[in-house]
Structure formats: structure tokens, C-alpha cells
Coordinates of C-alpha atoms in Angstrom, one line a residue:
X1 CA 33.3 -11.2 -23.9
X2 CA 30.2 -13.0 -25.2
X3 CA 28.9 -16.3 -23.9
X4 CA 30.5 -18.5 -26.6
X5 CA 34.0 -16.9 -26.1
X6 CA 33.6 -17.4 -22.3
X7 CA 32.7 -21.1 -22.7
X8 CA 35.6 -21.7 -25.2
X9 CA 38.1 -20.1 -22.8
X10 CA 36.9 -22.2 -19.8
X11 CA 37.1 -25.3 -22.0
X12 CA 40.7 -24.6 -23.0
X13 CA 41.8 -24.0 -19.5
X14 CA 40.1 -27.1 -18.2
X15 CA 41.7 -29.3 -20.9
X16 CA 45.1 -28.0 -19.8
X17 CA 44.4 -29.2 -16.3
X18 CA 43.0 -32.5 -17.5
X19 CA 46.3 -33.3 -19.3
X20 CA 48.2 -33.8 -16.1
X21 CA 45.5 -35.7 -14.2
X22 CA 44.8 -39.5 -14.1
X23 CA 42.1 -40.8 -16.4
X24 CA 39.5 -41.3 -13.6
X25 CA 39.8 -37.7 -12.4
X26 CA 39.6 -36.5 -16.0
X27 CA 36.3 -38.2 -16.5
X28 CA 34.9 -36.8 -13.2
X29 CA 36.1 -33.3 -13.9
X30 CA 34.8 -33.4 -17.5
X31 CA 31.3 -34.1 -16.1
X32 CA 31.6 -31.4 -13.5
X33 CA 32.8 -28.9 -16.1
X34 CA 29.9 -29.7 -18.4
X35 CA 27.4 -29.1 -15.6
X36 CA 29.1 -25.8 -14.7
X37 CA 29.1 -24.6 -18.3
X38 CA 25.5 -25.6 -18.8
X39 CA 24.5 -23.7 -15.6
X40 CA 26.3 -20.6 -16.8
X41 CA 24.6 -20.8 -20.2
X42 CA 21.2 -21.3 -18.6
X43 CA 21.7 -18.4 -16.2
X44 CA 22.9 -16.2 -19.0
X45 CA 19.9 -17.0 -21.2
X46 CA 17.5 -16.5 -18.2
X47 CA 19.1 -13.2 -17.3
X48 CA 18.6 -11.9 -20.8
X49 CA 15.1 -13.2 -21.1
X50 CA 13.9 -11.6 -17.9
X51 CA 16.0 -8.4 -17.8
X52 CA 14.4 -5.0 -18.0
X53 CA 13.5 -3.4 -21.3
X54 CA 14.1 0.3 -22.1
X55 CA 11.1 2.3 -23.3
X56 CA 9.8 5.8 -23.5
X57 CA 6.5 7.5 -23.2
X58 CA 5.7 11.1 -24.2
X59 CA 6.4 13.6 -21.4
X60 CA 3.6 16.2 -21.0
X61 CA 4.7 19.6 -22.3
X62 CA 3.7 21.1 -19.0
X63 CA 6.6 19.2 -17.4
X64 CA 9.2 20.8 -19.7
X65 CA 11.3 23.7 -18.5
X66 CA 10.1 26.1 -21.2
X67 CA 6.4 25.7 -20.3
X68 CA 4.9 28.8 -18.7
X69 CA 1.1 28.3 -18.5
X70 CA -1.8 30.6 -18.1
X71 CA -3.1 31.4 -14.6
X72 CA -6.9 30.9 -14.1
X73 CA -8.9 33.7 -12.7
X74 CA -11.0 31.4 -10.6
X75 CA -9.2 28.0 -10.2
X76 CA -11.8 25.1 -9.9
X77 CA -11.9 21.5 -11.0
X78 CA -15.2 22.0 -12.7
X79 CA -14.8 23.6 -16.1
X80 CA -16.8 26.8 -16.5
X81 CA -18.4 25.5 -19.7
X82 CA -19.5 21.9 -20.0
X83 CA -18.9 18.9 -17.9
X84 CA -15.1 18.5 -18.2
X85 CA -12.7 18.2 -15.3
X86 CA -10.6 21.4 -15.3
X87 CA -7.0 20.5 -14.2
X88 CA -4.8 23.2 -12.7
X89 CA -1.8 23.5 -10.3
X90 CA -3.0 24.3 -6.8
X91 CA 0.3 26.1 -6.0
X92 CA 0.0 28.8 -8.6
X93 CA -3.4 28.4 -10.3
X94 CA -2.0 27.6 -13.8
X95 CA -4.2 25.7 -16.1
X96 CA -2.9 22.2 -17.0
X97 CA -5.7 21.0 -19.3
X98 CA -9.1 19.3 -19.4
X99 CA -10.1 15.7 -18.9
X100 CA -13.4 14.3 -20.2
X101 CA -15.1 12.4 -17.3
X102 CA -16.0 8.8 -17.9
X103 CA -19.6 7.6 -18.4
X104 CA -21.2 4.3 -17.4
X105 CA -20.5 3.0 -20.9
X106 CA -16.8 4.0 -20.6
X107 CA -16.6 2.0 -17.4
X108 CA -18.2 -1.0 -19.1
X109 CA -15.7 -0.7 -21.9
X110 CA -12.7 -0.4 -19.6
X111 CA -13.7 -3.5 -17.5
X112 CA -14.3 -5.5 -20.7
X113 CA -10.8 -4.7 -22.0
X114 CA -9.1 -5.4 -18.7
X115 CA -11.0 -8.7 -18.3
X116 CA -9.9 -9.9 -21.8
X117 CA -6.3 -9.0 -21.0
X118 CA -6.4 -10.6 -17.6
X119 CA -7.4 -14.0 -18.9
X120 CA -4.0 -14.1 -20.7
X121 CA -2.0 -12.3 -18.0
X122 CA -3.2 -14.8 -15.3
X123 CA -1.2 -17.5 -17.1
X124 CA 2.1 -15.6 -17.0
X125 CA 4.9 -16.7 -14.7
X126 CA 6.3 -14.8 -11.8
X127 CA 9.5 -14.3 -13.9
X128 CA 7.3 -12.5 -16.6
X129 CA 5.7 -10.3 -14.0
X130 CA 9.1 -9.4 -12.4
X131 CA 10.4 -8.4 -15.8
X132 CA 7.6 -5.9 -16.1
X133 CA 8.3 -4.5 -12.6
X134 CA 12.1 -4.3 -13.4
X135 CA 11.3 -2.4 -16.6
X136 CA 9.0 -0.1 -14.7
X137 CA 11.6 0.5 -11.9
X138 CA 14.3 1.4 -14.4
X139 CA 12.0 3.9 -16.1
X140 CA 11.1 5.5 -12.8
X141 CA 14.7 5.8 -11.8
X142 CA 15.7 7.4 -15.1
X143 CA 12.7 9.8 -15.2
X144 CA 12.5 11.1 -11.6
X145 CA 12.5 14.7 -12.7
X146 CA 9.4 14.3 -15.0
X147 CA 7.5 12.2 -12.5
X148 CA 8.2 14.7 -9.7
X149 CA 7.4 17.6 -11.9
X150 CA 4.0 16.2 -12.8
X151 CA 3.2 15.3 -9.2
X152 CA 4.1 18.8 -8.1
X153 CA 2.1 20.5 -10.8
X154 CA -1.1 18.5 -10.1
X155 CA -0.9 18.3 -6.3
X156 CA 1.0 21.4 -5.3
X157 CA 3.7 19.6 -3.3
X158 CA 7.5 20.3 -3.4
X159 CA 10.0 18.2 -5.3
X160 CA 11.5 16.9 -2.0
X161 CA 8.0 15.8 -0.9
X162 CA 7.5 14.2 -4.3
X163 CA 10.8 12.4 -4.0
X164 CA 10.0 11.0 -0.5
X165 CA 6.2 10.4 -0.8
X166 CA 5.9 9.5 -4.5
X167 CA 9.1 8.0 -5.8
X168 CA 10.9 6.5 -2.8
X169 CA 7.9 4.5 -1.5
X170 CA 7.0 3.4 -5.0
X171 CA 10.4 2.1 -5.8
X172 CA 10.5 0.4 -2.4
X173 CA 7.2 -1.3 -3.1
X174 CA 8.5 -2.6 -6.4
X175 CA 11.7 -3.9 -4.8
X176 CA 9.7 -5.8 -2.2
X177 CA 7.6 -7.4 -4.9
X178 CA 10.7 -8.3 -6.9
X179 CA 12.4 -9.9 -3.9
X180 CA 9.5 -11.4 -1.9
X181 CA 6.3 -11.3 -4.0
X182 CA 6.5 -14.8 -5.3
X183 CA 7.3 -16.2 -1.9
X184 CA 4.2 -14.6 -0.5
X185 CA 2.0 -16.1 -3.2
X186 CA 3.4 -19.6 -3.4
X187 CA 1.1 -22.5 -2.5
X188 CA 1.3 -22.9 1.3
X189 CA 1.3 -26.4 2.9
X190 CA -1.1 -26.8 5.8
X191 CA -1.2 -29.5 8.5
X192 CA -3.8 -32.3 8.4
X193 CA -5.6 -33.9 11.3
X194 CA -5.4 -37.5 12.5
X195 CA -8.5 -38.4 10.5
X196 CA -7.0 -36.8 7.4
X197 CA -3.5 -38.3 7.7
X198 CA -3.8 -39.9 4.3
X199 CA -4.4 -36.4 2.7
X200 CA -2.2 -33.4 1.8
X201 CA -3.6 -29.9 2.3
X202 CA -2.5 -26.7 0.8
X203 CA -3.6 -23.1 0.3
X204 CA -3.3 -21.6 -3.1
X205 CA -3.3 -17.9 -3.9
X206 CA -5.1 -17.4 -7.3
X207 CA -5.9 -14.2 -9.2
X208 CA -9.4 -12.8 -8.5
X209 CA -9.8 -11.4 -12.0
X210 CA -10.3 -7.6 -12.4
X211 CA -10.1 -5.5 -9.3
X212 CA -10.5 -1.8 -8.7
X213 CA -8.8 0.9 -6.6
X214 CA -10.3 4.2 -5.8
X215 CA -7.4 6.4 -4.7
X216 CA -6.9 9.9 -3.2
X217 CA -5.2 12.9 -4.6
X218 CA -2.5 13.5 -2.0
X219 CA 0.1 11.2 -3.7
X220 CA -1.1 11.0 -7.3
X221 CA 1.8 8.9 -8.6
X222 CA 2.3 6.5 -5.7
X223 CA -1.5 6.1 -5.0
X224 CA -2.1 5.1 -8.6
X225 CA 1.0 2.9 -9.3
X226 CA 0.9 1.2 -5.9
X227 CA -2.4 -0.7 -6.3
X228 CA -1.6 -1.5 -9.9
X229 CA 1.8 -3.3 -9.3
X230 CA 0.4 -5.3 -6.4
X231 CA -2.7 -6.3 -8.3
X232 CA -0.9 -7.3 -11.5
X233 CA 1.8 -9.2 -9.7
X234 CA -1.0 -11.3 -8.2
X235 CA -2.2 -12.0 -11.7
X236 CA -5.1 -9.5 -11.8
X237 CA -6.3 -6.8 -14.1
X238 CA -7.2 -3.5 -12.5
X239 CA -9.3 -0.4 -12.9
X240 CA -8.0 2.7 -11.0
X241 CA -10.3 5.6 -10.3
X242 CA -8.2 8.5 -9.4
X243 CA -9.4 11.8 -7.8
X244 CA -10.7 14.5 -10.1
X245 CA -8.2 16.8 -8.4
X246 CA -5.3 15.0 -10.0
X247 CA -6.9 13.8 -13.2
X248 CA -4.2 15.4 -15.4
X249 CA -1.2 13.6 -13.9
X250 CA -3.0 10.3 -13.7
X251 CA -3.0 10.1 -17.6
X252 CA 0.8 10.5 -17.7
X253 CA 1.4 8.1 -14.8
X254 CA -0.9 5.4 -16.3
X255 CA 1.0 5.7 -19.6
X256 CA 4.2 4.8 -17.7
X257 CA 2.6 1.6 -16.4
X258 CA 1.1 0.7 -19.8
X259 CA 4.4 1.4 -21.5
X260 CA 6.2 -1.1 -19.2
X261 CA 3.6 -3.8 -20.1
X262 CA 3.9 -3.1 -23.8
X263 CA 7.7 -3.0 -23.8
X264 CA 7.6 -6.5 -22.3
X265 CA 5.2 -7.9 -24.8
X266 CA 2.0 -7.8 -22.8
X267 CA -1.4 -6.3 -23.4
X268 CA -1.5 -2.8 -21.8
X269 CA -5.3 -3.1 -21.6
X270 CA -4.6 -5.0 -18.4
X271 CA -4.6 -1.7 -16.5
X272 CA -7.2 1.0 -16.9
X273 CA -7.8 4.4 -15.5
X274 CA -11.2 6.0 -14.9
X275 CA -11.9 9.6 -14.1
X276 CA -15.4 10.5 -13.4
X277 CA -17.6 12.7 -11.3
X278 CA -19.0 11.3 -8.0
X279 CA -22.5 10.6 -9.4
X280 CA -21.0 8.1 -11.9
X281 CA -18.6 6.3 -9.4
X282 CA -21.3 4.0 -7.9
X283 CA -21.6 2.3 -11.3
X284 CA -18.0 1.2 -10.9
X285 CA -18.2 0.2 -7.2
X286 CA -21.3 -1.9 -7.8
X287 CA -20.2 -3.4 -11.1
X288 CA -20.4 -7.2 -11.3
X289 CA -17.2 -7.3 -13.2
X290 CA -15.2 -6.0 -10.2
X291 CA -13.9 -8.7 -7.8
X292 CA -12.3 -6.5 -5.1
X293 CA -12.1 -2.8 -4.2
X294 CA -9.4 -0.9 -2.5
X295 CA -10.6 2.5 -1.3
X296 CA -8.3 5.3 0.0
X297 CA -10.2 8.4 1.0
X298 CA -12.6 10.0 3.6
X299 CA -15.0 8.4 5.9
X300 CA -18.2 9.9 4.5
X301 CA -17.3 8.7 1.0
X302 CA -16.3 5.3 2.3
X303 CA -19.9 4.8 3.5
X304 CA -21.2 5.4 0.0
X305 CA -18.6 3.0 -1.5
X306 CA -19.4 0.3 1.0
X307 CA -23.1 0.7 0.4
X308 CA -22.6 0.5 -3.3
X309 CA -20.2 -2.5 -3.2
X310 CA -22.7 -4.4 -1.0
X311 CA -25.0 -4.7 -4.0
X312 CA -22.6 -7.2 -5.6
X313 CA -21.0 -8.3 -2.3
X314 CA -17.6 -7.0 -3.5
X315 CA -14.9 -7.3 -0.7
X316 CA -13.3 -4.1 0.4
X317 CA -10.1 -2.8 1.8
X318 CA -10.7 0.7 3.2
X319 CA -8.1 3.2 4.4
X320 CA -9.6 6.4 5.7
X321 CA -6.8 8.4 7.2
X322 CA -6.2 9.0 10.8
X323 CA -5.5 11.3 13.8
X324 CA -2.1 9.8 14.4
X325 CA -0.7 10.5 17.9
X326 CA 3.0 10.8 18.6
X327 CA 3.8 10.4 22.3
X328 CA 7.0 12.0 23.6
X329 CA 8.1 10.6 26.9
X330 CA 10.1 12.5 29.6
X331 CA 13.2 10.6 28.8
X332 CA 13.2 11.2 25.1
X333 CA 16.8 12.0 23.9
X334 CA 18.1 14.7 21.7
X335 CA 15.0 16.8 21.4
X336 CA 16.4 19.0 18.6
X337 CA 16.9 16.0 16.4
X338 CA 13.5 14.7 17.5
X339 CA 11.8 17.9 16.5
X340 CA 13.3 17.6 13.0
X341 CA 11.5 14.2 12.7
X342 CA 8.3 15.8 14.1
X343 CA 8.5 18.7 11.6
X344 CA 8.8 16.3 8.7
X345 CA 6.0 14.2 10.0
X346 CA 3.7 17.2 10.4
X347 CA 4.4 19.3 7.4
X348 CA 5.3 16.7 4.7
X349 CA 3.2 17.5 1.6
X350 CA 1.6 20.4 3.5
X351 CA 0.3 17.9 6.0
X352 CA -1.9 16.2 3.5
X353 CA -0.7 12.8 4.5
X354 CA -2.9 10.0 5.9
X355 CA -0.1 8.9 8.3
X356 CA 1.0 12.5 9.1
X357 CA 1.4 13.6 12.7
X358 CA -1.9 15.1 13.8
X359 CA -1.2 15.2 17.5
X360 CA 2.0 15.4 19.5
X361 CA 1.3 14.3 23.1
X362 CA 4.1 15.2 25.4
X363 CA 4.9 14.5 29.1
X364 CA 5.6 17.4 31.5
X365 CA 9.5 17.4 31.4
X366 CA 9.7 17.8 27.7
X367 CA 6.5 19.7 26.8
X368 CA 7.7 23.2 27.1
X369 CA 11.1 22.3 25.6
X370 CA 9.3 21.0 22.5
X371 CA 7.4 24.3 22.2
X372 CA 10.5 26.3 22.5
X373 CA 12.2 24.4 19.7
X374 CA 9.2 24.1 17.4
X375 CA 7.9 27.7 17.6
X376 CA 10.8 29.4 15.8
X377 CA 11.2 26.7 13.3
X378 CA 7.5 26.6 12.3
X379 CA 7.4 30.4 12.1
X380 CA 10.2 30.3 9.5
X381 CA 8.5 27.8 7.2
X382 CA 8.0 29.2 3.7
X383 CA 4.9 28.1 1.7
X384 CA 5.0 28.5 -2.0
X385 CA 5.3 26.9 -5.5
X386 CA 8.5 24.9 -5.5
X387 CA 8.5 24.9 -9.4
X388 CA 8.5 28.7 -9.5
X389 CA 10.6 29.6 -6.5
X390 CA 13.6 28.0 -4.8
X391 CA 12.9 29.4 -1.4
X392 CA 10.0 27.1 -0.5
X393 CA 9.7 24.6 2.4
X394 CA 6.1 23.6 2.1
X395 CA 3.7 23.3 -0.9
X396 CA 0.1 24.2 -1.4
X397 CA -3.2 22.6 -0.2
X398 CA -5.1 20.8 -2.9
X399 CA -8.2 23.1 -2.4
X400 CA -9.4 26.0 -0.3
X401 CA -12.6 24.1 0.5
X402 CA -11.5 23.2 4.0
X403 CA -10.2 26.6 5.0
X404 CA -13.3 27.9 6.8
X405 CA -13.6 24.7 8.8
X406 CA -9.9 24.8 9.8
X407 CA -10.1 28.4 11.0
X408 CA -13.3 27.6 12.9
X409 CA -11.7 24.6 14.7
X410 CA -8.6 26.7 15.6
X411 CA -10.9 29.5 17.0
X412 CA -12.9 27.0 18.9
X413 CA -9.8 25.5 20.4
X414 CA -8.5 28.9 21.5
X415 CA -11.8 29.7 23.1
X416 CA -11.4 26.6 25.2
X417 CA -7.9 27.4 26.4
X418 CA -5.5 26.4 23.5
X419 CA -2.9 28.9 22.4
X420 CA -2.1 29.6 18.7
X421 CA 1.5 30.6 18.7
X422 CA 2.1 30.5 14.9
X423 CA -0.2 30.9 12.0
X424 CA -3.8 29.8 12.4
X425 CA -5.4 31.0 9.2
X426 CA -5.3 30.9 5.4
X427 CA -2.4 32.5 3.7
X428 CA -2.8 34.8 0.8
X429 CA 0.5 34.3 -1.0
X430 CA 1.9 37.5 -2.5
X431 CA 3.7 35.7 -5.4
X432 CA 1.0 33.1 -6.0
X433 CA -2.4 34.7 -5.2
X434 CA -4.3 32.0 -7.1
X435 CA -2.6 29.2 -5.1
X436 CA -4.2 27.5 -2.1
X437 CA -2.2 28.0 1.0
X438 CA -2.8 27.6 4.8
X439 CA -0.3 29.1 7.2
X440 CA 2.0 26.7 9.0
X441 CA 0.4 26.6 12.4
X442 CA 1.5 25.8 16.0
X443 CA -1.4 25.2 18.4
X444 CA -0.5 24.2 22.0
X445 CA -2.4 23.3 25.1
X446 CA -4.8 21.3 23.0
X447 CA -7.1 19.0 25.0
X448 CA -9.3 16.0 23.9
X449 CA -12.5 17.9 24.3
X450 CA -11.6 20.2 21.4
X451 CA -12.9 19.4 17.9
X452 CA -9.5 19.8 16.4
X453 CA -8.2 17.0 18.7
X454 CA -10.9 14.6 17.4
X455 CA -11.1 15.3 13.7
X456 CA -8.5 14.8 11.0
X457 CA -7.3 18.2 9.8
X458 CA -5.2 17.2 6.8
X459 CA -3.6 20.6 7.1
X460 CA -0.3 22.1 8.2
X461 CA -1.3 22.3 11.9
X462 CA 1.1 21.2 14.6
X463 CA -1.0 20.4 17.6
X464 CA 0.6 19.8 21.0
X465 CA -1.3 18.1 23.8
X466 CA 0.1 17.9 27.4
X467 CA -0.1 14.6 29.3
X468 CA 0.4 14.1 33.0
X469 CA 2.0 10.7 32.7
X470 CA 2.1 7.5 30.6
X471 CA -1.4 6.5 31.6
X472 CA -2.8 9.9 30.5
X473 CA -0.8 9.9 27.3
X474 CA -2.3 6.5 26.3
X475 CA -5.8 7.7 27.2
X476 CA -5.4 10.9 25.1
X477 CA -4.0 9.0 22.1
X478 CA -6.9 6.6 22.1
X479 CA -9.5 9.3 22.7
X480 CA -10.0 10.1 18.9
X481 CA -12.0 7.5 17.0
X482 CA -9.3 6.9 14.5
X483 CA -6.6 4.2 14.6
X484 CA -4.2 4.3 11.6
X485 CA -0.7 4.8 12.9
X486 CA 1.3 6.3 15.8
X487 CA 4.7 6.7 17.4
X488 CA 6.4 6.8 20.8
X489 CA 9.7 8.4 21.6
X490 CA 11.7 7.6 24.7
X491 CA 14.2 5.2 26.3
X492 CA 12.2 3.4 29.1
X493 CA 11.6 0.1 27.4
X494 CA 8.7 -0.8 29.8
X495 CA 6.9 2.4 29.0
X496 CA 7.6 2.0 25.2
X497 CA 6.3 -1.6 25.2
X498 CA 3.2 -0.6 27.1
X499 CA 2.3 2.2 24.7
X500 CA 2.9 0.1 21.7
X501 CA 0.6 -2.6 23.1
X502 CA -2.1 -0.2 24.2
X503 CA -2.3 2.3 21.3
X504 CA -5.5 1.4 19.4
X505 CA -4.1 1.6 15.9
X506 CA -2.8 -0.6 13.1
X507 CA 0.8 0.5 13.0
X508 CA 3.3 2.0 15.5
X509 CA 6.9 3.3 15.0
X510 CA 9.3 3.5 18.0
X511 CA 11.5 6.6 18.0
X512 CA 10.7 7.3 14.4
X513 CA 8.0 8.5 12.0
X514 CA 6.0 6.2 9.7
X515 CA 8.9 3.9 8.9
X516 CA 6.4 1.0 8.9
X517 CA 5.3 2.2 5.4
X518 CA 8.8 2.3 4.1
X519 CA 9.1 -1.3 5.1
X520 CA 6.9 -2.8 2.5
X521 CA 7.0 -6.3 4.0
X522 CA 4.5 -5.0 6.6
X523 CA 0.8 -4.7 6.0
X524 CA -0.6 -1.2 6.0
X525 CA -4.0 -0.2 7.5
X526 CA -5.9 0.7 10.6
X527 CA -8.7 0.0 12.9
X528 CA -11.9 1.8 14.1
X529 CA -12.6 5.0 12.1
X530 CA -9.4 4.5 10.0
X531 CA -11.0 1.6 8.1
X532 CA -10.3 -2.1 7.7
X533 CA -8.3 -4.5 5.6
X534 CA -4.7 -4.2 4.7
X535 CA -2.5 -3.5 1.6
X536 CA 1.2 -3.9 1.3
X537 CA 3.2 -6.9 2.6
X538 CA 2.2 -10.5 2.0
X539 CA -1.2 -9.8 3.6
X540 CA -1.9 -7.0 1.0
X541 CA -0.9 -9.2 -1.9
X542 CA -3.1 -12.1 -0.7
X543 CA -6.0 -9.8 -0.2
X544 CA -6.4 -9.4 -3.9
X545 CA -6.3 -13.2 -4.4
X546 CA -8.8 -16.0 -4.2
X547 CA -7.6 -18.1 -1.2
X548 CA -8.3 -21.6 -2.6
X549 CA -8.1 -24.6 -0.2
X550 CA -7.0 -27.8 -1.9
X551 CA -6.9 -31.3 -0.5
X552 CA -5.4 -34.3 -2.4
X553 CA -4.6 -37.9 -1.6
X554 CA -1.1 -38.4 0.0
X555 CA -0.8 -41.9 -1.3
X556 CA -3.3 -42.2 -4.1
X557 CA -2.4 -45.7 -5.2
X558 CA -2.6 -47.0 -1.6
X559 CA -5.5 -45.3 0.2
X560 CA -8.3 -43.0 -0.6
X561 CA -11.7 -42.1 0.9
X562 CA -14.3 -44.9 0.9
X563 CA -17.7 -44.9 2.6
X564 CA -18.1 -47.8 5.2
X565 CA -21.2 -49.9 4.3
X566 CA -22.9 -49.1 7.6
X567 CA -23.2 -45.4 6.7
X568 CA -23.6 -45.8 3.0
X569 CA -26.9 -44.7 1.4
X570 CA -29.5 -46.0 1.8
X571 CA -29.0 -46.4 5.6
X572 CA -30.4 -49.8 6.6
X573 CA -29.5 -49.9 10.3
X574 CA -29.9 -46.4 11.8
X575 CA -29.0 -47.3 15.4
X576 CA -25.8 -49.1 14.4
X577 CA -24.9 -46.3 12.0
X578 CA -25.3 -43.8 14.8
X579 CA -23.2 -45.9 17.2
X580 CA -20.5 -46.4 14.5
X581 CA -20.2 -42.6 13.8
X582 CA -20.1 -41.9 17.6
X583 CA -17.3 -44.4 17.9
X584 CA -15.4 -42.8 15.0
X585 CA -15.5 -39.4 16.7
X586 CA -14.5 -40.8 20.1
X587 CA -11.6 -42.7 18.6
X588 CA -10.3 -39.7 16.6
X589 CA -10.8 -37.0 19.2
X590 CA -11.0 -38.7 22.6
X591 CA -8.7 -37.1 25.2
X592 CA -7.5 -40.3 26.8
X593 CA -6.7 -43.9 26.2
X594 CA -10.0 -45.0 27.7
X595 CA -12.1 -42.8 25.4
X596 CA -10.2 -43.9 22.3
X597 CA -10.5 -47.6 23.3
X598 CA -14.2 -47.1 23.7
X599 CA -14.4 -45.5 20.3
X600 CA -12.6 -48.5 18.7
X601 CA -15.0 -50.9 20.4
X602 CA -18.0 -49.0 19.0
X603 CA -16.5 -49.0 15.6
X604 CA -15.7 -52.8 15.6
X605 CA -19.1 -53.6 17.2
X606 CA -21.2 -51.7 14.7
X607 CA -19.6 -52.5 11.3

């Protein structure tokens, strides 16, 4: 039934009721009915105006079931001929295509286009912005297969890992923005002091302009879309520089975002993607047209980004990964179920996860039990290409570049007393010899003096560290110079509270793994070697805004600021001016009646 038919039906039924009521009630109910009908009509129009819009974008042929692909002899992101980025699947070595890297002129062009589009976008309402996000959300839900396929092809992960780490967290972020984004960015009333009682103060969150995000390859869909939706919801335009390792999928994922903007009648130039080699990136990070940079990557690269951004004093949010410690107390319950959580936390996306579990610190009563449960389970893990083989638990590594270092760190740990019970070296896959695989590894009896206990591995290595007691566990957890996330498992609330309070990190989950990121109302980020600044939550949204303090007259027709003659320029009586201002301060801020009375006396005596 359409709106007109609904309104007509309501009107007929109401008239039937009115016929048996006294005249005064009839008049009242007529007015109420008119209001109700008008409200229904307004809500109907509003719902239609801001509802999602269907749209399509071309699906890459490599994502189609019939695509086979050619396997490269020597998979590498640098094309053998020329300067192009060579894109391939790290799970099987199949060529995906080539991407031409951006030049400085390309970066200028992208920023110019985004800037022009942002000037218009900044004037849109939150309803307009929510419509774009609803449209995007519906596209993602309807096209999970293609999105997961592209992510798996470009990063080597499994479809389950893509569902959890790419799609689930992205849809949750969109849902948070739809439900709470406007609330986080509404002007915020602030209190005024006694001297400013005749003023009103508020904090406004305004768009910065065009911002940038330099994101890592481990979650190519989520890492690209996440900064975009936060930035545009705050009214900004954005330039995203993805990793060369996932340049192929970034083109498809960006087209999804641009498609949502176009479908809703907005300029898709608002969002831009840049793929370039490292020697060109400083041109972007020091560009005067960029007002904020979010960087997700490694510590060595972060130093270069910060140095470059300092040239134009661009503010930064830096997330550099971690060495997350998960402390298991002696009274932790249901260890088999707990080990399932630990396994997912360690081996999700082949452990290429900034908040992955890098260290499991266990107290004496549970330490050996954990080893006994984990060893057979880890030994049964099956690495491989999930798009080519159903019998796969864990995907590929993005590159073999770290394999020598990983093997060296494991050998060094063993030489100092650690025991490698499973794996410990690179894996030459019989079905996918051109893929990049490292054996799922269980390393026990790890101590803080070992290199592998101090440096992020970003590899499928489950490292167990024994702790004597709660004090020792906290000391071990804080021994690495990282501070992103962590967890504690147990039942003693006093011990849990103490560990949560004393772990030097930005986020802690109790009896769970990384659920603080699935709750997008919370800010995400770390301390120490894990970076600074926050994204996600209200704090993340506000970080890409200009925080503008505004003060206006509370009663403009009655009172406003005027300069007393005694302190008006030119000052004619310096001593009295000085005494007058002293009196003003004593009256406003004196701690007792005597001080305030003295202040009033000075004011009156030095007018």
C-alpha cells in the first residue's frame, strides 16, 4: 500500500470514530490526527530520500570462478621490465596484473581533485553522509564473495580470515558511524568560569580538508576502506596510499567506494588512491595540501613519514604494530576452549596481524597444560591457497623477505634454551611451490632476553613464555618496547584488575582476544614503540577534525564585554590600573570571603 492509500484509510477510520464523539473531542482528535498523518508522511519522505541506493561496479576477471591465471617463475612486486608494480597472489604465485606507480605530478592531480570535491562535500548533512554509508554497506553485504576473493588473491589469506578481518570489522565500523557518528561530531557545550558567566562556550568539530592515510597490506580491503569512511563522514576528502604489495585489489576496492558516492549523487573525486614506490611517497607526506596523516606500518618507515610530515607540520596518527602479550593465570577456566581463542589470535591471516598474539605468558599451573593442548593442534595446521584447495587452515605470507630473519631468531632462541616443538622454518609447499609459506611454529620456554621475545615477528609463531607469578607475568609483558594490545585470562578479579592497570599498552581484552577492535566505539592505538594517536571511536573521528573553540554572548541584548576606562588605552593612571586588575583577579579567584571582599574593595577604590 502506498502513502496516499494509507493516509486515506486512516482518514476514513478516524471519521467513523469522530461521528460518535462530542464536537469538542472531534476538534481535538482532528488536530491530533493531522499531526500524526503529517509525521508519517514526513518520515516516509525522509526514509526514501536517505535510503540506500543499489549500484554495481565491474568485478575483476581474476575474481571470477573460470579464471586460471599464469604462475610467475620468480614472483616479485617489481616488474622485470620497466617501473611498474607487478601484482601477484602470494599463495600460488599467479600473476594478477600490473599497476603504474604514481609520480609527483599524479599526487598533485589527485590532491587537487579531492580538494575541489571536498569543498562541496563539507556542506553536506549527516543524513547525506549516512546515505552513502548505507549504500556502501548494502553493496558489501551483497558482494562478500567478490571482496573476499580479491582480498585472498592479493594478500594470500583464507576466505574465513577475509570474512573476519576484512568484511566483519568494516561493516561494524560502518554501523558505528551510522548509529553514533553524528553524536560524536555534534557541537559540544563547555562550562564557563565565573568571569565568563555572561558567555556561552562550545567546541565544534569541523572538517580539516583533505587528509591522507598510508596503510599496510595485511588487510587490503579494511585498511583502505576504514580510513575513507571515517574521514568522509567527518566531512573530509582523502588520499589513500596503499602498499605496493596489494596494489591490484586496491583499485577494485576504491571503485566500490567511488561507486557508492556516485550512486548517491556525490563527486567520486572526494576519495583518491595513490600507488607509488617508496622514493615518491615523501612527496605525499610533505605535501602542503594534506592536513592530517594516518600511518599504519613499521617503525623504520614511520620515522621517515614523521620526518617528512614535519616539513609542513602535518599532524600524525601512527600505528606500528605490537608484541601483544596474552597472560594466562593459574585459575583460567576451560583451557581447551581458551586454546581455540589463542590459536585464532596467533594464526589469523598467517599471523600477519598488528594485534595478533605474539607472546603467551603462562603461570606454572597452566603452562604445561597449554603446551600439551597446543602442540598437536598446531602440528595439524595446513598452510595453502584457500582459493585452490579446500583443505587449508592458514594462508600465505605476503613475501619471503623475512624468512631468513625468522629462522635466525628461532635458532637464536633455541641456542638460549627455548624448544621448538613444531615447525621453525620456511615451508616449501608441494602444491604451490611459488607461494610464500612459513611453517606454523610452536616455540616454548621463551625468555625476555631472546630477540624473538622483543621484536614483532608478524609470522605464524606461537611463542610461550613461563612466568613465576603475577608480578613476573606483568614484568615480562612490559619487557618489550611495544604497547599496542594485550589480554589476560583468569578468574581472580584482583589479579585481572591489576594486570589490566599495569600492562603498558593502549588496549586490553579480559578473557578474550582483540574484541576491543570489534567494538568500534573504542579508540584504537598504542603507546611506546606501537605509535601514538588513535583511530576508531569518537576520538578517532575527532582526530580528523579541526577542534574549533567558539564563545558567544549568552544574553547579547543585555550584556557584552566592555573595557573599563581605567584599563582602556591609552593608560593614564598606571598604578590605579594595576590595583584595579589585581582586585579583579582577587574577586574572581579568591579562595575565601576575605580575599573576595578585598578584591571588591580594590575594584571600587580604583575605578
